[in-house]
XYZ file of N, CA and C in Angstrom:
252
model
N -37.238 -50.487 -21.354
C -35.771 -50.411 -20.984
C -36.047 -48.745 -19.905
N -36.027 -48.661 -18.835
C -35.856 -48.249 -18.090
C -35.167 -47.098 -17.672
N -35.010 -45.824 -17.351
C -34.192 -44.873 -17.300
C -33.249 -45.317 -16.404
N -31.734 -45.009 -16.810
C -30.981 -45.717 -15.956
C -30.184 -44.521 -15.250
N -30.743 -43.261 -15.406
C -29.925 -42.008 -14.678
C -30.190 -42.246 -13.005
N -29.188 -41.369 -12.833
C -29.163 -41.041 -10.994
C -30.130 -40.456 -10.514
N -30.729 -40.773 -9.614
C -32.120 -40.198 -9.148
C -31.085 -39.135 -8.021
N -31.734 -37.571 -7.753
C -30.885 -37.257 -6.721
C -32.078 -35.998 -5.995
N -32.227 -36.853 -4.562
C -33.086 -36.231 -3.754
C -33.915 -35.186 -3.539
N -34.590 -34.183 -3.558
C -34.816 -33.017 -3.764
C -34.125 -32.488 -2.574
N -34.237 -33.132 -1.529
C -33.714 -32.572 -0.036
C -32.178 -32.592 -0.082
N -31.534 -33.561 -0.790
C -30.309 -33.891 -1.341
C -29.699 -32.525 -2.267
N -30.543 -32.378 -3.152
C -29.853 -31.075 -3.703
C -30.183 -29.686 -2.882
N -31.643 -29.607 -2.242
C -31.188 -28.125 -1.569
C -30.000 -28.338 -0.296
N -29.891 -29.401 0.238
C -28.627 -29.749 1.389
C -27.313 -28.811 0.590
N -26.718 -29.386 -0.998
C -25.990 -28.900 -1.644
C -26.283 -27.758 -2.049
N -27.214 -26.994 -2.045
C -27.371 -25.679 -3.225
C -27.043 -24.877 -1.730
N -27.559 -25.326 -0.095
C -27.165 -24.561 0.653
C -25.767 -24.319 1.343
N -25.293 -25.859 0.856
C -23.525 -25.572 1.361
C -22.920 -24.600 0.193
N -23.292 -24.712 -0.610
C -22.595 -23.771 -2.210
C -22.752 -22.652 -1.920
N -24.245 -22.481 -1.133
C -24.626 -20.247 -0.770
C -23.462 -20.325 0.483
N -23.328 -20.747 1.623
C -22.649 -20.941 2.340
C -21.098 -21.088 2.147
N -20.740 -20.980 1.091
C -19.425 -21.127 0.759
C -19.377 -19.774 0.358
N -20.189 -19.440 -0.813
C -20.193 -18.352 -1.213
C -20.127 -16.875 -0.683
N -21.152 -17.483 0.455
C -21.125 -16.315 1.220
C -19.292 -15.875 1.976
N -18.955 -16.882 2.229
C -17.897 -16.723 3.161
C -16.938 -16.110 1.980
N -16.670 -16.768 1.143
C -15.927 -15.963 -0.093
C -15.891 -14.583 -0.204
N -17.375 -14.592 -0.588
C -17.685 -12.572 -0.258
C -17.355 -12.379 0.887
N -17.630 -12.825 1.936
C -17.216 -11.825 3.337
C -15.489 -11.599 3.369
N -14.610 -12.728 3.033
C -13.341 -12.504 2.520
C -12.615 -11.704 2.090
N -13.318 -11.437 0.417
C -13.171 -10.772 -0.747
C -13.455 -9.359 -0.185
N -14.416 -8.706 0.392
C -14.618 -7.502 1.171
C -13.464 -7.022 2.284
N -13.272 -8.014 2.971
C -11.930 -7.431 3.883
C -10.809 -7.623 3.319
N -10.377 -7.930 1.681
C -9.344 -7.830 1.454
C -9.104 -6.773 1.066
N -10.554 -6.524 -0.020
C -10.871 -4.882 -0.524
C -10.639 -4.066 0.416
N -11.342 -4.093 1.864
C -10.900 -2.981 2.733
C -9.298 -2.668 2.926
N -8.887 -3.717 3.305
C -7.487 -3.879 3.678
C -6.617 -3.099 2.411
N -7.112 -3.435 1.162
C -6.553 -2.578 -0.031
C -6.660 -1.177 -0.057
N -7.774 -0.966 0.488
C -8.012 0.596 0.403
C -7.415 1.311 1.770
N -6.825 0.828 2.748
C -6.232 1.311 4.000
C -4.947 1.221 3.415
N -4.575 0.126 2.508
C -2.970 0.326 2.204
C -2.470 1.071 1.320
N -3.728 1.526 0.338
C -3.542 3.033 -0.523
C -3.444 3.888 0.218
N -4.300 3.981 1.144
C -4.015 5.236 2.286
C -2.729 5.890 2.334
N -2.282 4.263 2.985
C -1.030 4.473 3.574
C 0.115 4.862 2.863
N -0.092 4.164 1.607
C 1.198 4.302 0.553
C 0.999 5.972 -0.126
N -0.208 6.251 -0.126
C -0.100 7.954 -0.278
C 0.350 8.806 0.742
N 0.112 8.237 2.276
C 0.565 9.127 2.935
C 1.864 9.205 3.459
N 3.066 7.838 2.867
C 4.518 7.791 2.690
C 4.997 8.837 1.477
N 4.119 8.213 0.628
C 4.698 9.473 -0.389
C 4.579 10.904 -0.246
N 3.305 11.289 -0.017
C 3.382 12.632 0.733
C 4.188 12.904 1.970
N 4.886 12.334 2.805
C 6.133 12.268 3.704
C 7.224 12.523 2.964
N 7.385 11.637 2.262
C 8.783 11.665 1.719
C 9.473 12.660 1.106
N 8.350 12.934 -0.064
C 8.075 13.950 -0.629
C 8.516 15.318 0.009
N 8.088 15.409 0.823
C 8.325 16.455 1.565
C 9.822 16.464 2.686
N 9.848 14.889 3.062
C 11.454 15.356 3.473
C 12.415 15.403 2.088
N 12.065 15.080 1.120
C 12.992 15.680 0.042
C 13.042 17.062 -0.479
N 12.023 17.510 -0.320
C 12.055 19.046 -0.410
C 12.824 19.762 0.645
N 12.840 19.299 1.730
C 13.376 19.766 3.069
C 14.904 19.520 3.390
N 14.841 18.499 2.575
C 16.627 18.071 2.209
C 17.817 19.161 1.228
N 17.110 19.347 0.080
C 18.197 19.780 -0.280
C 18.686 20.578 -0.249
N 18.421 22.086 0.484
C 19.139 23.246 1.002
C 20.357 22.644 1.869
N 20.482 21.526 2.170
C 21.956 21.469 3.235
C 22.965 21.066 2.309
N 22.971 20.420 1.114
C 24.211 20.651 0.205
C 24.375 22.112 -0.589
N 23.263 22.415 -0.364
C 23.721 24.097 -0.971
C 24.431 24.841 0.187
N 23.823 24.815 1.202
C 24.306 25.417 2.528
C 25.491 25.212 2.910
N 26.101 23.875 2.677
C 27.525 23.290 2.953
C 28.320 23.994 1.914
N 28.038 23.849 0.752
C 28.830 24.692 -0.297
C 28.994 26.283 -0.299
N 27.742 26.802 0.194
C 27.803 28.316 0.221
C 28.774 28.789 1.637
N 29.030 27.773 2.816
C 29.562 28.494 3.773
C 31.363 27.411 3.717
N 31.317 26.525 2.651
C 32.972 26.149 2.228
C 33.364 27.243 1.292
N 32.962 27.844 0.386
C 32.887 28.856 -0.495
C 33.191 30.291 0.697
N 32.515 30.215 1.368
C 32.652 31.676 2.400
C 33.937 31.421 3.125
N 34.306 30.551 3.614
C 35.434 30.179 4.632
C 36.644 29.803 3.849
N 36.975 29.793 2.348
C 37.958 29.412 1.855
C 38.437 30.997 1.273
N 37.031 32.010 1.039
C 37.309 33.382 0.508
C 38.050 33.871 1.902
N 37.220 33.766 2.967
C 38.143 34.536 4.353
C 39.442 34.069 4.699
N 40.017 32.604 4.209
C 41.361 32.410 4.137
C 41.886 32.820 3.331
N 41.667 33.186 1.895
C 42.235 33.929 1.383
C 42.499 35.469 1.417
N 41.387 36.402 1.720
C 41.186 37.254 2.622
C 42.778 37.439 3.680
N 42.402 37.011 4.607
C 43.428 36.420 5.798
C 44.658 36.447 5.319
N 44.968 35.491 4.234
C 46.245 35.080 3.911
C 46.834 36.485 2.926
N 46.014 37.197 1.963
C 46.055 38.225 1.254
C 46.918 39.333 2.393
N 46.093 39.447 3.454
C 46.482 40.660 4.380
C 47.500 40.675 4.923
N 47.928 39.785 5.192
C 49.218 39.414 6.011
C 50.288 39.730 4.987
């Protein structure tokens, strides 16, 4: 009884191997692009974080300054009212 397996010609096998290799190359290229994009995105996030922290630090004196001005105005009003 002869072997009833499937015969694939070497040229056909080579063609499939080349096709798989080309597909793998395309996937690697896309992954490299995604990795580079993620690196740039990480830098943008770090930059935004730094800028937000700077804005938060610069904002804290405003409520304190408003409270000091309010207390000063109240004190001045009471002083003027007591002086009359």
